[in-house]
PDB file of C-alpha atoms in Angstrom:
ATOM      1  CA  MET A   1      -3.747 -21.774  -2.886  1.00  0.00           C
ATOM      2  CA  LEU A   2      -0.376 -23.014  -4.123  1.00  0.00           C
ATOM      3  CA  GLU A   3       0.927 -26.278  -2.728  1.00  0.00           C
ATOM      4  CA  LEU A   4       4.375 -27.772  -3.289  1.00  0.00           C
ATOM      5  CA  LYS A   5       4.656 -31.473  -2.534  1.00  0.00           C
ATOM      6  CA  ASN A   6       8.118 -32.958  -2.001  1.00  0.00           C
ATOM      7  CA  ILE A   7       9.746 -30.799  -4.684  1.00  0.00           C
ATOM      8  CA  SER A   8      13.301 -31.683  -5.676  1.00  0.00           C
ATOM      9  CA  TYR A   9      15.686 -30.291  -8.268  1.00  0.00           C
ATOM     10  CA  THR A  10      19.086 -31.491  -9.411  1.00  0.00           C
ATOM     11  CA  ALA A  11      21.407 -29.922 -11.971  1.00  0.00           C
ATOM     12  CA  GLY A  12      24.863 -30.050 -13.500  1.00  0.00           C
ATOM     13  CA  GLU A  13      27.416 -32.799 -13.590  1.00  0.00           C
ATOM     14  CA  GLY A  14      26.696 -35.497 -11.076  1.00  0.00           C
ATOM     15  CA  ASN A  15      23.112 -34.242 -10.680  1.00  0.00           C
ATOM     16  CA  LYS A  16      23.952 -31.961  -7.790  1.00  0.00           C
ATOM     17  CA  GLU A  17      20.970 -31.529  -5.483  1.00  0.00           C
ATOM     18  CA  ILE A  18      19.757 -27.914  -5.392  1.00  0.00           C
ATOM     19  CA  LEU A  19      16.419 -28.610  -3.703  1.00  0.00           C
ATOM     20  CA  GLY A  20      15.398 -31.716  -1.826  1.00  0.00           C
ATOM     21  CA  GLY A  21      11.990 -32.633  -0.444  1.00  0.00           C
ATOM     22  CA  VAL A  22      10.484 -29.139  -0.293  1.00  0.00           C
ATOM     23  CA  SER A  23       6.827 -29.159   0.784  1.00  0.00           C
ATOM     24  CA  LEU A  24       5.028 -25.866   1.291  1.00  0.00           C
ATOM     25  CA  LYS A  25       1.530 -24.401   1.248  1.00  0.00           C
ATOM     26  CA  ILE A  26       1.024 -20.773   0.219  1.00  0.00           C
ATOM     27  CA  ASP A  27      -2.312 -19.094   0.808  1.00  0.00           C
ATOM     28  CA  GLU A  28      -1.331 -16.137   2.984  1.00  0.00           C
ATOM     29  CA  ARG A  29      -1.272 -12.527   1.815  1.00  0.00           C
ATOM     30  CA  PHE A  30       2.517 -12.025   2.007  1.00  0.00           C
ATOM     31  CA  VAL A  31       4.955 -14.943   2.163  1.00  0.00           C
ATOM     32  CA  ALA A  32       8.676 -14.193   2.471  1.00  0.00           C
ATOM     33  CA  ILE A  33      11.216 -16.865   1.541  1.00  0.00           C
ATOM     34  CA  THR A  34      14.658 -16.189   2.953  1.00  0.00           C
ATOM     35  CA  GLY A  35      17.932 -17.931   3.676  1.00  0.00           C
ATOM     36  CA  PRO A  36      21.657 -17.789   2.935  1.00  0.00           C
ATOM     37  CA  ASN A  37      22.978 -17.226  -0.593  1.00  0.00           C
ATOM     38  CA  GLY A  38      23.017 -20.461  -2.554  1.00  0.00           C
ATOM     39  CA  SER A  39      20.309 -22.076  -0.444  1.00  0.00           C
ATOM     40  CA  GLY A  40      17.958 -22.634  -3.401  1.00  0.00           C
ATOM     41  CA  LYS A  41      15.539 -19.724  -2.926  1.00  0.00           C
ATOM     42  CA  SER A  42      15.685 -18.390  -6.491  1.00  0.00           C
ATOM     43  CA  THR A  43      15.464 -21.887  -7.927  1.00  0.00           C
ATOM     44  CA  LEU A  44      12.344 -22.493  -5.857  1.00  0.00           C
ATOM     45  CA  ALA A  45      10.809 -19.259  -7.167  1.00  0.00           C
ATOM     46  CA  LYS A  46      11.551 -20.240 -10.772  1.00  0.00           C
ATOM     47  CA  ILE A  47      10.021 -23.676 -10.211  1.00  0.00           C
ATOM     48  CA  ILE A  48       6.831 -22.036  -8.920  1.00  0.00           C
ATOM     49  CA  ALA A  49       6.697 -19.835 -12.039  1.00  0.00           C
ATOM     50  CA  GLY A  50       7.426 -22.734 -14.399  1.00  0.00           C
ATOM     51  CA  ILE A  51      10.728 -21.350 -15.642  1.00  0.00           C
ATOM     52  CA  VAL A  52      12.578 -24.351 -14.234  1.00  0.00           C
ATOM     53  CA  PRO A  53      10.893 -27.794 -14.142  1.00  0.00           C
ATOM     54  CA  PRO A  54      11.315 -29.783 -10.914  1.00  0.00           C
ATOM     55  CA  THR A  55      13.011 -33.156 -11.121  1.00  0.00           C
ATOM     56  CA  GLY A  56      10.618 -34.573  -8.567  1.00  0.00           C
ATOM     57  CA  GLY A  57       7.421 -33.781  -6.691  1.00  0.00           C
ATOM     58  CA  LYS A  58       4.147 -32.063  -7.535  1.00  0.00           C
ATOM     59  CA  ILE A  59       2.856 -28.482  -7.739  1.00  0.00           C
ATOM     60  CA  LEU A  60      -0.835 -27.793  -7.203  1.00  0.00           C
ATOM     61  CA  LEU A  61      -2.632 -24.494  -7.837  1.00  0.00           C
ATOM     62  CA  ASP A  62      -6.095 -24.403  -6.297  1.00  0.00           C
ATOM     63  CA  GLY A  63      -6.037 -28.203  -6.329  1.00  0.00           C
ATOM     64  CA  GLU A  64      -5.037 -28.485 -10.006  1.00  0.00           C
ATOM     65  CA  ASP A  65      -1.789 -30.268 -10.846  1.00  0.00           C
ATOM     66  CA  ILE A  66       0.340 -27.742 -12.774  1.00  0.00           C
ATOM     67  CA  THR A  67       3.659 -29.584 -12.413  1.00  0.00           C
ATOM     68  CA  ASN A  68       4.047 -30.073 -16.156  1.00  0.00           C
ATOM     69  CA  CYS A  69       2.533 -26.746 -17.191  1.00  0.00           C
ATOM     70  CA  SER A  70       4.797 -24.335 -19.064  1.00  0.00           C
ATOM     71  CA  VAL A  71       5.556 -20.834 -17.852  1.00  0.00           C
ATOM     72  CA  THR A  72       2.992 -19.515 -20.372  1.00  0.00           C
ATOM     73  CA  GLU A  73       0.298 -21.900 -19.142  1.00  0.00           C
ATOM     74  CA  ARG A  74       0.993 -20.924 -15.546  1.00  0.00           C
ATOM     75  CA  ALA A  75       0.795 -17.258 -16.461  1.00  0.00           C
ATOM     76  CA  ARG A  76      -2.647 -17.901 -17.945  1.00  0.00           C
ATOM     77  CA  ARG A  77      -3.675 -19.588 -14.710  1.00  0.00           C
ATOM     78  CA  GLY A  78      -2.691 -16.505 -12.736  1.00  0.00           C
ATOM     79  CA  ILE A  79       1.002 -16.730 -11.781  1.00  0.00           C
ATOM     80  CA  SER A  80       3.321 -13.744 -12.301  1.00  0.00           C
ATOM     81  CA  PHE A  81       7.090 -13.703 -11.829  1.00  0.00           C
ATOM     82  CA  ALA A  82       9.581 -10.846 -11.487  1.00  0.00           C
ATOM     83  CA  PHE A  83      13.227 -11.749 -12.076  1.00  0.00           C
ATOM     84  CA  GLN A  84      16.082 -10.747  -9.809  1.00  0.00           C
ATOM     85  CA  GLN A  85      17.747  -9.418 -12.988  1.00  0.00           C
ATOM     86  CA  PRO A  86      14.961  -8.119 -15.284  1.00  0.00           C
ATOM     87  CA  VAL A  87      14.952  -9.059 -18.953  1.00  0.00           C
ATOM     88  CA  ARG A  88      15.562  -6.379 -21.604  1.00  0.00           C
ATOM     89  CA  PHE A  89      13.267  -6.280 -24.644  1.00  0.00           C
ATOM     90  CA  LYS A  90      14.839  -4.471 -27.567  1.00  0.00           C
ATOM     91  CA  GLY A  91      12.307  -2.881 -29.904  1.00  0.00           C
ATOM     92  CA  ILE A  92       9.410  -2.661 -27.451  1.00  0.00           C
ATOM     93  CA  THR A  93       8.382   0.453 -25.564  1.00  0.00           C
ATOM     94  CA  VAL A  94       7.653   0.618 -21.858  1.00  0.00           C
ATOM     95  CA  LYS A  95       3.985   1.376 -22.587  1.00  0.00           C
ATOM     96  CA  ASP A  96       3.713  -1.649 -24.894  1.00  0.00           C
ATOM     97  CA  LEU A  97       5.337  -3.864 -22.259  1.00  0.00           C
ATOM     98  CA  VAL A  98       2.883  -2.732 -19.594  1.00  0.00           C
ATOM     99  CA  SER A  99       0.003  -3.279 -22.062  1.00  0.00           C
ATOM    100  CA  LEU A 100       1.209  -6.818 -22.762  1.00  0.00           C
ATOM    101  CA  ALA A 101       1.365  -7.487 -19.039  1.00  0.00           C
ATOM    102  CA  ALA A 102      -2.165  -6.139 -18.547  1.00  0.00           C
ATOM    103  CA  GLY A 103      -3.392  -8.449 -21.315  1.00  0.00           C
ATOM    104  CA  LYS A 104      -5.215  -5.655 -23.123  1.00  0.00           C
ATOM    105  CA  PRO A 105      -4.504  -2.318 -24.814  1.00  0.00           C
ATOM    106  CA  ILE A 106      -4.148   0.414 -22.212  1.00  0.00           C
ATOM    107  CA  SER A 107      -4.036   4.166 -22.545  1.00  0.00           C
ATOM    108  CA  VAL A 108      -0.961   6.289 -21.993  1.00  0.00           C
ATOM    109  CA  GLY A 109      -2.637   7.550 -18.828  1.00  0.00           C
ATOM    110  CA  GLU A 110      -3.107   4.017 -17.470  1.00  0.00           C
ATOM    111  CA  ALA A 111       0.511   3.109 -18.267  1.00  0.00           C
ATOM    112  CA  CYS A 112       1.677   6.295 -16.557  1.00  0.00           C
ATOM    113  CA  SER A 113      -0.377   5.405 -13.488  1.00  0.00           C
ATOM    114  CA  TYR A 114       1.416   2.058 -13.119  1.00  0.00           C
ATOM    115  CA  LEU A 115       4.821   3.667 -13.640  1.00  0.00           C
ATOM    116  CA  SER A 116       4.067   6.352 -11.076  1.00  0.00           C
ATOM    117  CA  GLU A 117       3.173   3.628  -8.569  1.00  0.00           C
ATOM    118  CA  VAL A 118       6.754   2.343  -8.747  1.00  0.00           C
ATOM    119  CA  GLY A 119       8.354   5.754  -8.388  1.00  0.00           C
ATOM    120  CA  LEU A 120       9.122   6.583 -12.013  1.00  0.00           C
ATOM    121  CA  CYS A 121       8.360   9.921 -13.650  1.00  0.00           C
ATOM    122  CA  ALA A 122       5.983   8.449 -16.195  1.00  0.00           C
ATOM    123  CA  ARG A 123       6.428  11.012 -18.990  1.00  0.00           C
ATOM    124  CA  ASP A 124      10.154  10.221 -19.081  1.00  0.00           C
ATOM    125  CA  TYR A 125       9.623   6.484 -19.537  1.00  0.00           C
ATOM    126  CA  VAL A 126       6.302   5.635 -21.171  1.00  0.00           C
ATOM    127  CA  GLY A 127       7.664   5.960 -24.732  1.00  0.00           C
ATOM    128  CA  ARG A 128      11.173   4.634 -24.097  1.00  0.00           C
ATOM    129  CA  GLU A 129      12.463   1.350 -25.421  1.00  0.00           C
ATOM    130  CA  VAL A 130      13.104  -1.433 -22.896  1.00  0.00           C
ATOM    131  CA  ASN A 131      16.758  -1.788 -23.866  1.00  0.00           C
ATOM    132  CA  ALA A 132      20.311  -1.158 -22.701  1.00  0.00           C
ATOM    133  CA  SER A 133      19.637   2.564 -22.201  1.00  0.00           C
ATOM    134  CA  LEU A 134      17.737   1.729 -19.004  1.00  0.00           C
ATOM    135  CA  SER A 135      19.596   1.055 -15.779  1.00  0.00           C
ATOM    136  CA  GLY A 136      19.098  -2.100 -13.749  1.00  0.00           C
ATOM    137  CA  GLY A 137      17.127  -0.158 -11.161  1.00  0.00           C
ATOM    138  CA  GLU A 138      14.844   1.371 -13.801  1.00  0.00           C
ATOM    139  CA  LEU A 139      14.213  -2.046 -15.343  1.00  0.00           C
ATOM    140  CA  LYS A 140      13.433  -3.442 -11.916  1.00  0.00           C
ATOM    141  CA  ARG A 141      10.780  -0.829 -11.277  1.00  0.00           C
ATOM    142  CA  ILE A 142       9.288  -1.276 -14.755  1.00  0.00           C
ATOM    143  CA  GLU A 143       9.068  -5.024 -14.194  1.00  0.00           C
ATOM    144  CA  ILE A 144       7.299  -4.480 -10.866  1.00  0.00           C
ATOM    145  CA  ALA A 145       4.899  -2.161 -12.713  1.00  0.00           C
ATOM    146  CA  THR A 146       4.122  -4.943 -15.219  1.00  0.00           C
ATOM    147  CA  VAL A 147       3.322  -7.379 -12.403  1.00  0.00           C
ATOM    148  CA  LEU A 148       1.090  -4.723 -10.845  1.00  0.00           C
ATOM    149  CA  ALA A 149      -0.674  -4.315 -14.208  1.00  0.00           C
ATOM    150  CA  ARG A 150      -1.228  -8.057 -14.547  1.00  0.00           C
ATOM    151  CA  GLY A 151      -2.956  -8.298 -11.169  1.00  0.00           C
ATOM    152  CA  THR A 152      -2.681 -12.087 -10.894  1.00  0.00           C
ATOM    153  CA  LYS A 153      -3.718 -14.215  -7.927  1.00  0.00           C
ATOM    154  CA  LEU A 154      -0.123 -15.301  -7.267  1.00  0.00           C
ATOM    155  CA  SER A 155       2.826 -12.943  -7.768  1.00  0.00           C
ATOM    156  CA  VAL A 156       6.417 -14.072  -7.161  1.00  0.00           C
ATOM    157  CA  PHE A 157       9.234 -11.538  -6.714  1.00  0.00           C
ATOM    158  CA  ASP A 158      12.894 -12.576  -6.613  1.00  0.00           C
ATOM    159  CA  GLU A 159      14.708  -9.975  -4.469  1.00  0.00           C
ATOM    160  CA  PRO A 160      12.566  -7.009  -5.599  1.00  0.00           C
ATOM    161  CA  GLU A 161      14.640  -4.607  -3.494  1.00  0.00           C
ATOM    162  CA  ALA A 162      17.776  -5.224  -5.580  1.00  0.00           C
ATOM    163  CA  GLY A 163      18.823  -2.209  -7.632  1.00  0.00           C
ATOM    164  CA  ILE A 164      16.016   0.133  -6.621  1.00  0.00           C
ATOM    165  CA  ASP A 165      18.561   2.795  -5.671  1.00  0.00           C
ATOM    166  CA  LEU A 166      16.993   5.646  -3.728  1.00  0.00           C
ATOM    167  CA  TRP A 167      13.428   4.420  -4.051  1.00  0.00           C
ATOM    168  CA  SER A 168      12.357   3.883  -0.450  1.00  0.00           C
ATOM    169  CA  PHE A 169      11.446   0.522   1.010  1.00  0.00           C
ATOM    170  CA  GLN A 170       8.197   2.016   2.215  1.00  0.00           C
ATOM    171  CA  SER A 171       7.261   2.796  -1.384  1.00  0.00           C
ATOM    172  CA  LEU A 172       8.049  -0.776  -2.400  1.00  0.00           C
ATOM    173  CA  ILE A 173       5.968  -2.132   0.453  1.00  0.00           C
ATOM    174  CA  SER A 174       3.102   0.205  -0.522  1.00  0.00           C
ATOM    175  CA  VAL A 175       3.162  -1.302  -4.032  1.00  0.00           C
ATOM    176  CA  PHE A 176       2.804  -4.787  -2.562  1.00  0.00           C
ATOM    177  CA  GLU A 177      -0.086  -3.653  -0.376  1.00  0.00           C
ATOM    178  CA  LYS A 178      -1.895  -2.063  -3.335  1.00  0.00           C
ATOM    179  CA  MET A 179      -1.271  -5.196  -5.384  1.00  0.00           C
ATOM    180  CA  TYR A 180      -2.888  -7.308  -2.691  1.00  0.00           C
ATOM    181  CA  ASP A 181      -5.853  -4.923  -2.423  1.00  0.00           C
ATOM    182  CA  LYS A 182      -6.375  -5.354  -6.171  1.00  0.00           C
ATOM    183  CA  THR A 183      -5.929  -9.130  -6.440  1.00  0.00           C
ATOM    184  CA  GLN A 184      -6.744 -10.493  -2.960  1.00  0.00           C
ATOM    185  CA  GLY A 185      -4.201 -13.177  -3.873  1.00  0.00           C
ATOM    186  CA  SER A 186      -0.805 -14.214  -2.513  1.00  0.00           C
ATOM    187  CA  ILE A 187       2.494 -12.401  -2.957  1.00  0.00           C
ATOM    188  CA  VAL A 188       5.678 -14.438  -2.544  1.00  0.00           C
ATOM    189  CA  ILE A 189       8.842 -12.409  -1.969  1.00  0.00           C
ATOM    190  CA  ILE A 190      12.378 -13.826  -2.037  1.00  0.00           C
ATOM    191  CA  SER A 191      14.342 -11.436   0.157  1.00  0.00           C
ATOM    192  CA  HIS A 192      17.211 -10.957   2.591  1.00  0.00           C
ATOM    193  CA  GLN A 193      15.875  -7.678   3.888  1.00  0.00           C
ATOM    194  CA  GLU A 194      14.495  -7.472   7.419  1.00  0.00           C
ATOM    195  CA  ARG A 195      12.139  -4.655   6.421  1.00  0.00           C
ATOM    196  CA  ILE A 196      10.461  -6.945   3.904  1.00  0.00           C
ATOM    197  CA  LEU A 197      10.465  -9.911   6.279  1.00  0.00           C
ATOM    198  CA  ASN A 198       8.731  -7.648   8.762  1.00  0.00           C
ATOM    199  CA  ILE A 199       5.590  -7.346   6.595  1.00  0.00           C
ATOM    200  CA  ALA A 200       5.298 -11.087   5.905  1.00  0.00           C
ATOM    201  CA  ASP A 201       2.384 -13.119   7.197  1.00  0.00           C
ATOM    202  CA  LYS A 202       4.558 -16.230   6.819  1.00  0.00           C
ATOM    203  CA  ILE A 203       8.352 -16.531   6.725  1.00  0.00           C
ATOM    204  CA  VAL A 204       9.975 -19.591   5.158  1.00  0.00           C
ATOM    205  CA  VAL A 205      13.673 -20.154   5.891  1.00  0.00           C
ATOM    206  CA  VAL A 206      15.474 -22.206   3.236  1.00  0.00           C
ATOM    207  CA  LYS A 207      18.916 -23.668   3.897  1.00  0.00           C
ATOM    208  CA  GLY A 208      20.844 -26.263   1.935  1.00  0.00           C
ATOM    209  CA  GLY A 209      17.966 -26.801  -0.468  1.00  0.00           C
ATOM    210  CA  ARG A 210      15.492 -27.636   2.274  1.00  0.00           C
ATOM    211  CA  ILE A 211      13.002 -25.759   4.399  1.00  0.00           C
ATOM    212  CA  GLU A 212      14.739 -25.302   7.726  1.00  0.00           C
ATOM    213  CA  ARG A 213      11.702 -23.759   9.393  1.00  0.00           C
ATOM    214  CA  GLN A 214       8.542 -21.834   8.599  1.00  0.00           C
ATOM    215  CA  GLY A 215       5.887 -19.992  10.532  1.00  0.00           C
ATOM    216  CA  THR A 216       4.374 -16.613  11.215  1.00  0.00           C
ATOM    217  CA  ARG A 217       6.477 -13.453  11.336  1.00  0.00           C
ATOM    218  CA  GLU A 218       6.085 -13.439  15.120  1.00  0.00           C
ATOM    219  CA  GLU A 219       7.431 -16.986  15.348  1.00  0.00           C
ATOM    220  CA  ILE A 220      10.325 -16.801  12.888  1.00  0.00           C
ATOM    221  CA  LEU A 221      11.663 -13.242  12.807  1.00  0.00           C
ATOM    222  CA  PRO A 222      12.836 -13.203  16.459  1.00  0.00           C
ATOM    223  CA  THR A 223      14.903 -16.323  15.750  1.00  0.00           C
ATOM    224  CA  LEU A 224      16.743 -14.406  12.996  1.00  0.00           C
ATOM    225  CA  LEU A 225      17.176 -11.031  14.689  1.00  0.00           C
ATOM    226  CA  GLY A 226      20.434 -10.347  16.451  1.00  0.00           C
ATOM    227  CA  THR A 227      22.155 -13.389  14.991  1.00  0.00           C
ATOM    228  CA  ASN A 228      24.959 -13.761  12.472  1.00  0.00           C
ATOM    229  CA  VAL A 229      22.420 -15.377  10.172  1.00  0.00           C
ATOM    230  CA  CYS A 230      20.172 -12.326  10.301  1.00  0.00           C
ATOM    231  CA  ARG A 231      23.061  -9.981   9.614  1.00  0.00           C
ATOM    232  CA  ALA A 232      23.966 -12.105   6.607  1.00  0.00           C
ATOM    233  CA  LEU A 233      20.360 -11.957   5.403  1.00  0.00           C
ATOM    234  CA  THR A 234      19.857  -8.240   5.858  1.00  0.00           C
ATOM    235  CA  GLY A 235      23.334  -7.087   4.877  1.00  0.00           C
ATOM    236  CA  GLU A 236      23.692  -5.145   8.097  1.00  0.00           C
ATOM    237  CA  GLY A 237      27.119  -4.711   9.589  1.00  0.00           C
ATOM    238  CA  LYS A 238      28.834  -4.715   6.193  1.00  0.00           C
TER     239      LYS A 238
END
């Protein structure tokens, strides 16, 4: 279980508050964190992964204080993170990247299996370099494949639906379900999309750097549906 205790984060001139007093427990299968743009969702995800250190509060993983652990140390303890804008790695092939994520050498067949899971024609990608020749959508799928290969007990995705082009939401959701079947851990998804919110066991609404409300899908989703807030979250009506 991951527990955030009174997490705060300030940045920039004047120490502008990005997050203030965020306390949250995560032990459900799927947890969706949503809210308006600029509400602090992505910052919260990066704090969980160790990419950004909090300026206050504590982070516990299975009761262990990991607040001061680096992103590498957290990865070793079983936390994976997928960026909203995936990182490009010049000079490394897709197969090598998936092998690194798995933490062991894997065969071409195993790498192809992970790539196929995310809707890529494996033979066209397994030997390609992870560089500027790949589109944002292709990189996104490859990154999701690496998280799938890692199989950690806590996986954090920052807007995984962004840039997936024609790859269906149902396929994306199927990947999450298979990931859970493999790890029996928790999957945290930062998303505006109603179709992703609709699979969540818990929905956390962040606004102004604070948790506005949280609860089960049945409790929270009806409060978002049919409102201007929901349309802003889902992008409907644009």
